Amino acid sequence: MSDDKFAADKKAQELAGPEGGFPEQEQTPPGLSTDLTPFPDHGEENWVGRGRLEGLKALVTGGDSGIGRAVAIAFAREGADVAINYLQEEESDAQDTKQWIEKAGRKAVLLPADLREEKAARGVVDDAAEQLGGLDILVNNAGFQWARRDGGLQGLKTEEMDRVFKTNLYALFWVSQQALSYLKEGSSIINVSSIQAYDPSENLIDYASTKAAINNFTVNLASELGEKGIRVNAVAPGPIWTPLQPATKAGESMPAFGSDTPLGRAGQPSELAGAFVFLASPAEASYVSGTVIGVTGGKPVF
Ligand code: NAD
Ligand code: MG
């Protein structure tokens, strides 16, 4: 990051205090971390690993940026080797995540692919398992929403629905199905839900539906895989400062982003990592399956 960009980010961070808001900004999907003002906190400076995932092998879809990057960094510091999947346009973000995984002394595997294609989605799982030498943790984190639309349900276009449903649901089914060949007793799947599953926004009607479906999928698959000793859970984030937001919402909505939560602010990606590490840990979460942990700044997830 250049000195100029760093100074600009520092200034923006002052503007974005708990009572403040984010500067107006928009990006083109999928968006990049380096274009966010302020730059998010992925735990680079503060996550302290305690060997909770020692020797495990994880695949994090959408691990280049946002919540996925925070998870990848924390997993690596906890002792896991990590493969990340992302879209080709996000290569620069993926390289940054890779550096953090390697700085933690772990193996990083980069797997660019569009998960909306079945063959590519299945290939990502096979490649991750092959290059990592197995697979213990699958984090279904890749996701897409589109909120720049008017006219409620009438304004929803089929191509928008296709992108949302294919990314959030078809890919999740394909990737999870493919992972069944590799996961074994003690392994776990963590899906990424949303506060939108519980408290849906009108202009995210398709996205919110996929997140409710992900909760249902989580409970159902936990039931199926329980006898194999494989746990399936989900994390439901509230408003989190990631590229997804300015890449899919109107720029003028950024200043108020997250201010309607009981804690009065948006969360940072680093504030999600603890929930994922806990759920992934075979020791700490040995009896936790079929549940959703909310990390929402205080909004209810029931
Ligand atoms: P993000 O933009 O950093 O991450 C989303 C990632 O999804 C992208 O980095 C991209 O690599 C991946 N992705 C999107 N389409 C893809 C495709 N077709 N093929 C492969 N990868 C694709 O944003 P984020 O907010 O960290 O999002 C991570 C997850 O968190 C998503 O499932 C999102 O729905 C969920 N979530 C985010 C928030 C929030 O406020 N940021 C709130 C609730 C849930
Ligand atoms: Mg990204």
GROMACS .gro file of C-alpha atoms and ligand atoms in nm:
model
  347
    1MET     CA    1   0.000   0.000   0.000
    2SER     CA    2   0.141   0.344  -0.094
    3ASP     CA    3   0.206   0.612   0.172
    4ASP     CA    4  -0.064   0.830   0.013
    5LYS     CA    5  -0.322   0.553   0.026
    6PHE     CA    6  -0.223   0.474   0.386
    7ALA     CA    7  -0.267   0.840   0.486
    8ALA     CA    8  -0.604   0.859   0.309
    9ASP     CA    9  -0.715   0.542   0.488
   10LYS     CA   10  -0.608   0.677   0.825
   11LYS     CA   11  -0.815   0.989   0.762
   12ALA     CA   12  -1.113   0.777   0.660
   13GLN     CA   13  -1.073   0.561   0.969
   14GLU     CA   14  -1.109   0.874   1.181
   15LEU     CA   15  -1.432   0.951   0.994
   16ALA     CA   16  -1.552   0.596   1.046
   17GLY     CA   17  -1.548   0.587   1.425
   18PRO     CA   18  -1.821   0.396   1.613
   19GLU     CA   19  -2.056   0.694   1.591
   20GLY     CA   20  -1.951   0.795   1.242
   21GLY     CA   21  -1.996   0.614   0.916
   22PHE     CA   22  -1.806   0.504   0.611
   23PRO     CA   23  -1.724   0.747   0.331
   24GLU     CA   24  -1.953   0.719   0.028
   25GLN     CA   25  -1.797   0.477  -0.222
   26GLU     CA   26  -1.885   0.221  -0.488
   27GLN     CA   27  -1.693  -0.059  -0.658
   28THR     CA   28  -1.765  -0.288  -0.952
   29PRO     CA   29  -1.832  -0.649  -0.841
   30PRO     CA   30  -1.664  -0.849  -0.706
   31GLY     CA   31  -1.469  -0.557  -0.553
   32LEU     CA   32  -1.122  -0.544  -0.401
   33SER     CA   33  -0.997  -0.497  -0.045
   34THR     CA   34  -0.731  -0.253  -0.160
   35ASP     CA   35  -0.999  -0.020  -0.298
   36LEU     CA   36  -1.190  -0.003   0.033
   37THR     CA   37  -1.172   0.313   0.243
   38PRO     CA   38  -1.094   0.252   0.523
   39PHE     CA   39  -0.898  -0.068   0.473
   40PRO     CA   40  -1.067  -0.343   0.680
   41ASP     CA   41  -0.916  -0.525   0.977
   42HIS     CA   42  -0.868  -0.896   0.896
   43GLY     CA   43  -0.676  -0.969   1.216
   44GLU     CA   44  -0.339  -0.909   1.051
   45GLU     CA   45  -0.207  -0.727   1.359
   46ASN     CA   46  -0.403  -0.892   1.637
   47TRP     CA   47  -0.499  -1.260   1.585
   48VAL     CA   48  -0.288  -1.474   1.818
   49GLY     CA   49  -0.286  -1.844   1.728
   50ARG     CA   50  -0.293  -2.107   2.001
   51GLY     CA   51  -0.259  -2.425   1.794
   52ARG     CA   52  -0.632  -2.492   1.798
   53LEU     CA   53  -0.632  -2.627   1.439
   54GLU     CA   54  -0.284  -2.779   1.437
   55GLY     CA   55  -0.216  -2.994   1.131
   56LEU     CA   56  -0.565  -2.954   0.982
   57LYS     CA   57  -0.634  -2.873   0.617
   58ALA     CA   58  -0.897  -2.617   0.523
   59LEU     CA   59  -1.065  -2.489   0.208
   60VAL     CA   60  -1.217  -2.139   0.234
   61THR     CA   61  -1.420  -2.027  -0.068
   62GLY     CA   62  -1.405  -1.651  -0.120
   63GLY     CA   63  -1.090  -1.654   0.096
   64ASP     CA   64  -0.923  -1.366  -0.089
   65SER     CA   65  -1.099  -1.084   0.096
   66GLY     CA   66  -1.337  -0.984   0.372
   67ILE     CA   67  -1.460  -1.249   0.614
   68GLY     CA   68  -1.287  -1.525   0.415
   69ARG     CA   69  -0.949  -1.355   0.447
   70ALA     CA   70  -0.993  -1.309   0.823
   71VAL     CA   71  -1.083  -1.679   0.852
   72ALA     CA   72  -0.784  -1.784   0.639
   73ILE     CA   73  -0.543  -1.577   0.851
   74ALA     CA   74  -0.682  -1.706   1.181
   75PHE     CA   75  -0.691  -2.069   1.060
   76ALA     CA   76  -0.327  -2.045   0.946
   77ARG     CA   77  -0.216  -1.894   1.278
   78GLU     CA   78  -0.403  -2.174   1.456
   79GLY     CA   79  -0.190  -2.426   1.265
   80ALA     CA   80  -0.395  -2.515   0.955
   81ASP     CA   81  -0.285  -2.525   0.592
   82VAL     CA   82  -0.533  -2.325   0.387
   83ALA     CA   83  -0.657  -2.336   0.027
   84ILE     CA   84  -0.859  -2.039  -0.092
   85ASN     CA   85  -1.089  -2.008  -0.390
   86TYR     CA   86  -1.180  -1.675  -0.550
   87LEU     CA   87  -1.261  -1.514  -0.885
   88GLN     CA   88  -0.977  -1.446  -1.130
   89GLU     CA   89  -1.035  -1.067  -1.103
   90GLU     CA   90  -0.944  -1.095  -0.733
   91GLU     CA   91  -0.594  -1.234  -0.788
   92SER     CA   92  -0.425  -0.936  -0.616
   93ASP     CA   93  -0.637  -0.982  -0.301
   94ALA     CA   94  -0.570  -1.357  -0.310
   95GLN     CA   95  -0.194  -1.293  -0.326
   96ASP     CA   96  -0.220  -1.076  -0.013
   97THR     CA   97  -0.408  -1.350   0.175
   98LYS     CA   98  -0.151  -1.605   0.058
   99GLN     CA   99   0.131  -1.395   0.203
  100TRP     CA  100  -0.041  -1.384   0.543
  101ILE     CA  101  -0.095  -1.763   0.544
  102GLU     CA  102   0.269  -1.821   0.455
  103LYS     CA  103   0.388  -1.569   0.716
  104ALA     CA  104   0.209  -1.790   0.970
  105GLY     CA  105   0.432  -2.074   0.851
  106ARG     CA  106   0.152  -2.267   0.679
  107LYS     CA  107   0.092  -2.386   0.325
  108ALA     CA  108  -0.129  -2.164   0.107
  109VAL     CA  109  -0.298  -2.298  -0.206
  110LEU     CA  110  -0.459  -2.056  -0.453
  111LEU     CA  111  -0.751  -2.187  -0.658
  112PRO     CA  112  -0.911  -1.923  -0.882
  113ALA     CA  113  -1.240  -2.050  -1.029
  114ASP     CA  114  -1.596  -1.934  -1.085
  115LEU     CA  115  -1.809  -2.151  -0.857
  116ARG     CA  116  -2.120  -2.088  -1.070
  117GLU     CA  117  -1.979  -2.355  -1.304
  118GLU     CA  118  -2.040  -2.704  -1.165
  119LYS     CA  119  -1.721  -2.856  -1.306
  120ALA     CA  120  -1.511  -2.571  -1.172
  121ALA     CA  121  -1.676  -2.589  -0.829
  122ARG     CA  122  -1.611  -2.961  -0.797
  123GLY     CA  123  -1.258  -2.916  -0.933
  124VAL     CA  124  -1.176  -2.664  -0.659
  125VAL     CA  125  -1.250  -2.924  -0.391
  126ASP     CA  126  -1.050  -3.197  -0.566
  127ASP     CA  127  -0.756  -2.961  -0.623
  128ALA     CA  128  -0.763  -2.838  -0.263
  129ALA     CA  129  -0.765  -3.193  -0.125
  130GLU     CA  130  -0.490  -3.302  -0.363
  131GLN     CA  131  -0.261  -3.006  -0.298
  132LEU     CA  132  -0.320  -2.998   0.077
  133GLY     CA  133  -0.300  -3.377   0.112
  134GLY     CA  134  -0.656  -3.409   0.248
  135LEU     CA  135  -0.941  -3.194   0.370
  136ASP     CA  136  -1.067  -3.147   0.728
  137ILE     CA  137  -1.253  -2.813   0.718
  138LEU     CA  138  -1.473  -2.669   0.444
  139VAL     CA  139  -1.585  -2.307   0.478
  140ASN     CA  140  -1.859  -2.223   0.226
  141ASN     CA  141  -1.804  -1.849   0.239
  142ALA     CA  142  -1.827  -1.727  -0.125
  143GLY     CA  143  -2.141  -1.524  -0.173
  144PHE     CA  144  -2.304  -1.256  -0.383
  145GLN     CA  145  -2.586  -1.004  -0.345
  146TRP     CA  146  -2.715  -0.719  -0.559
  147ALA     CA  147  -2.896  -0.430  -0.389
  148ARG     CA  148  -2.877  -0.155  -0.652
  149ARG     CA  149  -3.232  -0.197  -0.773
  150ASP     CA  150  -3.569  -0.025  -0.747
  151GLY     CA  151  -3.922  -0.156  -0.765
  152GLY     CA  152  -3.922  -0.435  -0.508
  153LEU     CA  153  -3.993  -0.783  -0.638
  154GLN     CA  154  -4.106  -0.640  -0.974
  155GLY     CA  155  -3.761  -0.489  -1.021
  156LEU     CA  156  -3.579  -0.821  -0.973
  157LYS     CA  157  -3.417  -0.944  -1.297
  158THR     CA  158  -3.361  -1.310  -1.380
  159GLU     CA  159  -2.989  -1.258  -1.450
  160GLU     CA  160  -2.950  -1.103  -1.103
  161MET     CA  161  -3.132  -1.398  -0.943
  162ASP     CA  162  -2.916  -1.641  -1.139
  163ARG     CA  163  -2.595  -1.490  -1.008
  164VAL     CA  164  -2.722  -1.485  -0.648
  165PHE     CA  165  -2.876  -1.834  -0.648
  166LYS     CA  166  -2.588  -1.999  -0.836
  167THR     CA  167  -2.319  -1.842  -0.617
  168ASN     CA  168  -2.491  -1.880  -0.282
  169LEU     CA  169  -2.678  -2.209  -0.328
  170TYR     CA  170  -2.581  -2.417  -0.632
  171ALA     CA  171  -2.212  -2.371  -0.556
  172LEU     CA  172  -2.266  -2.454  -0.189
  173PHE     CA  173  -2.442  -2.779  -0.285
  174TRP     CA  174  -2.176  -2.879  -0.542
  175VAL     CA  175  -1.880  -2.792  -0.320
  176SER     CA  176  -2.026  -2.967  -0.015
  177GLN     CA  177  -2.122  -3.274  -0.218
  178GLN     CA  178  -1.770  -3.300  -0.360
  179ALA     CA  179  -1.615  -3.255  -0.015
  180LEU     CA  180  -1.797  -3.566   0.112
  181SER     CA  181  -1.531  -3.780  -0.058
  182TYR     CA  182  -1.262  -3.630   0.164
  183LEU     CA  183  -1.417  -3.530   0.499
  184LYS     CA  184  -1.398  -3.786   0.778
  185GLU     CA  185  -1.469  -3.821   1.148
  186GLY     CA  186  -1.370  -3.497   1.323
  187SER     CA  187  -1.406  -3.288   1.005
  188SER     CA  188  -1.651  -3.004   0.975
  189ILE     CA  189  -1.834  -2.781   0.731
  190ILE     CA  190  -1.905  -2.416   0.815
  191ASN     CA  191  -2.155  -2.231   0.596
  192VAL     CA  192  -2.190  -1.855   0.585
  193SER     CA  193  -2.544  -1.740   0.646
  194SER     CA  194  -2.651  -1.380   0.725
  195ILE     CA  195  -2.865  -1.162   0.946
  196GLN     CA  196  -3.070  -1.141   0.623
  197ALA     CA  197  -3.202  -1.492   0.694
  198TYR     CA  198  -3.381  -1.350   1.001
  199ASP     CA  199  -3.437  -0.982   0.929
  200PRO     CA  200  -3.458  -0.954   0.548
  201SER     CA  201  -3.418  -0.627   0.357
  202GLU     CA  202  -3.671  -0.569   0.080
  203ASN     CA  203  -3.407  -0.493  -0.182
  204LEU     CA  204  -3.222  -0.818  -0.102
  205ILE     CA  205  -3.521  -1.051  -0.137
  206ASP     CA  206  -3.334  -1.310  -0.345
  207TYR     CA  207  -3.014  -1.297  -0.136
  208ALA     CA  208  -3.206  -1.317   0.193
  209SER     CA  209  -3.390  -1.624   0.062
  210THR     CA  210  -3.061  -1.799  -0.014
  211LYS     CA  211  -2.935  -1.730   0.338
  212ALA     CA  212  -3.252  -1.877   0.492
  213ALA     CA  213  -3.202  -2.181   0.268
  214ILE     CA  214  -2.840  -2.209   0.387
  215ASN     CA  215  -2.962  -2.231   0.748
  216ASN     CA  216  -3.204  -2.507   0.649
  217PHE     CA  217  -2.930  -2.690   0.452
  218THR     CA  218  -2.700  -2.665   0.756
  219VAL     CA  219  -2.946  -2.835   0.990
  220ASN     CA  220  -3.035  -3.102   0.736
  221LEU     CA  221  -2.676  -3.190   0.646
  222ALA     CA  222  -2.577  -3.193   1.014
  223SER     CA  223  -2.844  -3.458   1.061
  224GLU     CA  224  -2.716  -3.665   0.769
  225LEU     CA  225  -2.347  -3.646   0.855
  226GLY     CA  226  -2.377  -3.685   1.231
  227GLU     CA  227  -2.336  -4.061   1.218
  228LYS     CA  228  -2.003  -4.012   1.039
  229GLY     CA  229  -1.879  -3.778   1.312
  230ILE     CA  230  -1.876  -3.481   1.072
  231ARG     CA  231  -2.018  -3.156   1.213
  232VAL     CA  232  -2.204  -2.895   1.004
  233ASN     CA  233  -2.267  -2.542   1.133
  234ALA     CA  234  -2.315  -2.188   1.008
  235VAL     CA  235  -2.210  -1.837   1.102
  236ALA     CA  236  -2.459  -1.555   1.042
  237PRO     CA  237  -2.277  -1.221   1.014
  238GLY     CA  238  -2.443  -0.884   1.057
  239PRO     CA  239  -2.311  -0.583   0.863
  240ILE     CA  240  -1.939  -0.635   0.809
  241TRP     CA  241  -1.700  -0.398   0.631
  242THR     CA  242  -1.591  -0.593   0.320
  243PRO     CA  243  -1.568  -0.530  -0.059
  244LEU     CA  244  -1.911  -0.695  -0.106
  245GLN     CA  245  -2.081  -0.387   0.040
  246PRO     CA  246  -1.960  -0.103  -0.186
  247ALA     CA  247  -1.953  -0.350  -0.480
  248THR     CA  248  -2.325  -0.426  -0.456
  249LYS     CA  249  -2.499  -0.135  -0.279
  250ALA     CA  250  -2.551   0.233  -0.356
  251GLY     CA  251  -2.254   0.448  -0.255
  252GLU     CA  252  -2.472   0.684  -0.055
  253SER     CA  253  -2.581   0.400   0.177
  254MET     CA  254  -2.226   0.351   0.307
  255PRO     CA  255  -2.219   0.629   0.573
  256ALA     CA  256  -2.507   0.464   0.763
  257PHE     CA  257  -2.383   0.106   0.708
  258GLY     CA  258  -2.410  -0.088   1.036
  259SER     CA  259  -2.546   0.202   1.240
  260ASP     CA  260  -2.883   0.029   1.295
  261THR     CA  261  -2.732  -0.250   1.508
  262PRO     CA  262  -2.752  -0.248   1.890
  263LEU     CA  263  -2.374  -0.197   1.900
  264GLY     CA  264  -2.424   0.099   1.666
  265ARG     CA  265  -2.155   0.017   1.411
  266ALA     CA  266  -2.050  -0.227   1.139
  267GLY     CA  267  -1.821  -0.513   1.232
  268GLN     CA  268  -1.474  -0.580   1.095
  269PRO     CA  269  -1.390  -0.915   0.928
  270SER     CA  270  -1.151  -0.994   1.216
  271GLU     CA  271  -1.447  -0.994   1.455
  272LEU     CA  272  -1.586  -1.303   1.279
  273ALA     CA  273  -1.275  -1.521   1.300
  274GLY     CA  274  -1.335  -1.642   1.655
  275ALA     CA  275  -1.668  -1.802   1.566
  276PHE     CA  276  -1.512  -1.989   1.271
  277VAL     CA  277  -1.209  -2.109   1.469
  278PHE     CA  278  -1.437  -2.232   1.747
  279LEU     CA  279  -1.668  -2.420   1.508
  280ALA     CA  280  -1.373  -2.568   1.317
  281SER     CA  281  -1.196  -2.689   1.631
  282PRO     CA  282  -1.257  -3.064   1.676
  283ALA     CA  283  -1.176  -3.032   2.047
  284GLU     CA  284  -1.364  -2.716   2.143
  285ALA     CA  285  -1.675  -2.771   1.930
  286SER     CA  286  -1.686  -3.153   1.946
  287TYR     CA  287  -2.058  -3.152   2.039
  288VAL     CA  288  -2.162  -2.850   1.834
  289SER     CA  289  -2.345  -2.933   1.510
  290GLY     CA  290  -2.652  -2.812   1.324
  291THR     CA  291  -2.638  -2.466   1.477
  292VAL     CA  292  -2.597  -2.108   1.359
  293ILE     CA  293  -2.380  -1.862   1.549
  294GLY     CA  294  -2.481  -1.501   1.500
  295VAL     CA  295  -2.210  -1.235   1.489
  296THR     CA  296  -2.443  -0.947   1.425
  297GLY     CA  297  -2.360  -0.655   1.652
  298GLY     CA  298  -2.660  -0.747   1.865
  299LYS     CA  299  -2.939  -0.823   1.616
  300PRO     CA  300  -3.128  -1.142   1.705
  301VAL     CA  301  -3.075  -1.460   1.506
  302PHE     CA  302  -3.388  -1.653   1.601
  303NAD     P1  303  -1.619  -1.041   0.005
  303NAD     O1  304  -1.654  -0.971  -0.120
  303NAD     O2  305  -1.490  -1.012   0.066
  303NAD     O3  306  -1.626  -1.198  -0.016
  303NAD     C1  307  -1.715  -1.263  -0.100
  303NAD     C2  308  -1.631  -1.354  -0.188
  303NAD     O4  309  -1.717  -1.439  -0.263
  303NAD     C3  310  -1.549  -1.279  -0.291
  303NAD     O5  311  -1.423  -1.246  -0.240
  303NAD     C4  312  -1.540  -1.379  -0.403
  303NAD     O6  313  -1.413  -1.439  -0.405
  303NAD     C5  314  -1.642  -1.483  -0.372
  303NAD     N1  315  -1.730  -1.508  -0.486
  303NAD     C6  316  -1.836  -1.435  -0.526
  303NAD     N2  317  -1.885  -1.489  -0.639
  303NAD     C7  318  -1.809  -1.597  -0.669
  303NAD     C8  319  -1.809  -1.694  -0.772
  303NAD     N3  320  -1.902  -1.691  -0.869
  303NAD     N4  321  -1.713  -1.790  -0.772
  303NAD     C9  322  -1.620  -1.792  -0.674
  303NAD     N5  323  -1.615  -1.704  -0.574
  303NAD    C10  324  -1.709  -1.608  -0.572
  303NAD     O7  325  -1.740  -1.015   0.104
  303NAD     P2  326  -1.778  -1.078   0.247
  303NAD     O8  327  -1.874  -0.983   0.302
  303NAD     O9  328  -1.659  -1.117   0.323
  303NAD    O10  329  -1.861  -1.207   0.205
  303NAD    C11  330  -1.835  -1.336   0.256
  303NAD    C12  331  -1.965  -1.404   0.294
  303NAD    O11  332  -2.024  -1.333   0.402
  303NAD    C13  333  -2.071  -1.407   0.184
  303NAD    O12  334  -2.133  -1.534   0.183
  303NAD    C14  335  -2.170  -1.301   0.228
  303NAD    O13  336  -2.300  -1.328   0.180
  303NAD    C15  337  -2.161  -1.317   0.377
  303NAD     N6  338  -2.213  -1.205   0.455
  303NAD    C16  339  -2.154  -1.083   0.449
  303NAD    C17  340  -2.205  -0.979   0.524
  303NAD    C18  341  -2.143  -0.842   0.521
  303NAD    O14  342  -2.204  -0.749   0.575
  303NAD     N7  343  -2.025  -0.824   0.462
  303NAD    C19  344  -2.316  -0.999   0.605
  303NAD    C20  345  -2.375  -1.124   0.609
  303NAD    C21  346  -2.321  -1.228   0.534
  304MG      MG  347  -1.298  -1.075  -0.282
   0.00000   0.00000   0.00000
